[in-house]
CSV table of C-alpha atoms in Angstrom, one decimal:
chain,number,residue,atom,x,y,z
A,23,MET,CA,22.7,-76.3,-22.1
A,24,PRO,CA,25.0,-74.2,-20.2
A,25,LYS,CA,24.6,-70.5,-20.0
A,26,MET,CA,26.6,-68.3,-22.4
A,27,LYS,CA,29.2,-66.4,-20.5
A,28,THR,CA,31.2,-63.1,-21.4
A,29,LYS,CA,34.9,-63.4,-21.3
A,30,SER,CA,35.6,-61.4,-18.4
A,31,GLY,CA,38.9,-60.4,-19.7
A,32,ALA,CA,37.5,-59.1,-22.9
A,33,LYS,CA,34.8,-57.2,-20.9
A,34,LYS,CA,37.7,-55.3,-19.0
A,35,ARG,CA,39.4,-54.2,-22.1
A,36,PHE,CA,36.8,-53.6,-24.8
A,37,ARG,CA,33.7,-51.0,-24.9
A,38,VAL,CA,31.2,-51.1,-27.7
A,39,ARG,CA,30.3,-48.0,-29.4
A,40,PRO,CA,26.9,-46.7,-30.2
A,41,GLY,CA,28.1,-47.2,-34.1
A,42,GLY,CA,28.7,-50.8,-33.4
A,43,THR,CA,32.6,-50.3,-33.6
A,44,VAL,CA,34.5,-51.7,-30.7
A,45,LYS,CA,36.9,-49.4,-28.5
A,46,ARG,CA,40.2,-50.8,-27.4
A,47,GLY,CA,43.6,-49.4,-26.0
A,48,GLN,CA,46.9,-49.6,-27.9
A,49,ALA,CA,49.5,-51.9,-27.1
A,50,PHE,CA,53.2,-51.5,-26.4
A,51,LYS,CA,52.5,-48.1,-24.3
A,52,ARG,CA,53.3,-50.2,-20.9
A,53,HIS,CA,56.9,-50.5,-20.4
A,54,ILE,CA,60.4,-50.2,-22.2
A,55,LEU,CA,59.5,-46.7,-23.2
A,56,THR,CA,63.2,-45.6,-23.3
A,57,LYS,CA,64.1,-47.0,-26.7
A,58,LYS,CA,61.0,-45.7,-28.1
A,59,SER,CA,61.0,-42.3,-29.9
A,60,THR,CA,58.7,-39.3,-28.3
A,61,LYS,CA,56.8,-39.5,-31.8
A,62,ASN,CA,56.1,-43.1,-31.6
A,63,LYS,CA,54.6,-42.8,-28.2
A,64,ARG,CA,52.6,-39.8,-28.7
A,65,HIS,CA,50.9,-41.9,-31.9
A,66,LEU,CA,50.1,-44.8,-29.3
A,67,ARG,CA,47.8,-42.4,-27.0
A,68,GLY,CA,44.2,-42.6,-27.2
A,69,PRO,CA,41.9,-45.4,-27.9
A,70,THR,CA,41.5,-47.0,-31.4
A,71,ALA,CA,39.1,-49.3,-32.9
A,72,VAL,CA,39.2,-52.9,-33.2
A,73,HIS,CA,39.7,-54.0,-36.9
A,74,GLU,CA,37.0,-55.4,-39.0
A,75,THR,CA,38.6,-58.8,-39.6
A,76,ASN,CA,38.6,-59.3,-36.0
A,77,MET,CA,34.8,-58.5,-35.1
A,78,GLY,CA,34.0,-62.1,-35.3
A,79,HIS,CA,36.0,-63.0,-32.4
A,80,MET,CA,34.5,-59.8,-30.6
A,81,ALA,CA,31.0,-61.3,-31.1
A,82,GLN,CA,32.3,-64.5,-29.6
A,83,MET,CA,33.8,-63.2,-26.5
A,84,LEU,CA,31.2,-60.5,-26.3
A,85,PRO,CA,27.8,-62.5,-27.1
A,86,PHE,CA,25.7,-59.9,-25.5
A,87,ALA,CA,27.2,-56.7,-26.7
A,88,GLY,CA,24.8,-57.1,-29.8
A,89,LEU,CA,27.6,-57.3,-32.3
């Protein structure tokens, strides 16, 4: 039986909070910002939580995170 491994891309992009939720960065904030409004860019600031419907995928990608 091979060892279980954490997805290396996932461990760089997600952090598990003490309450069991997973913190992620917002998408659509890297480039092509000139056509986006200032309000839109402002609302993309800061981290957000992974939706509960995706937590099963997170548990598979981060098997040692205790999800």
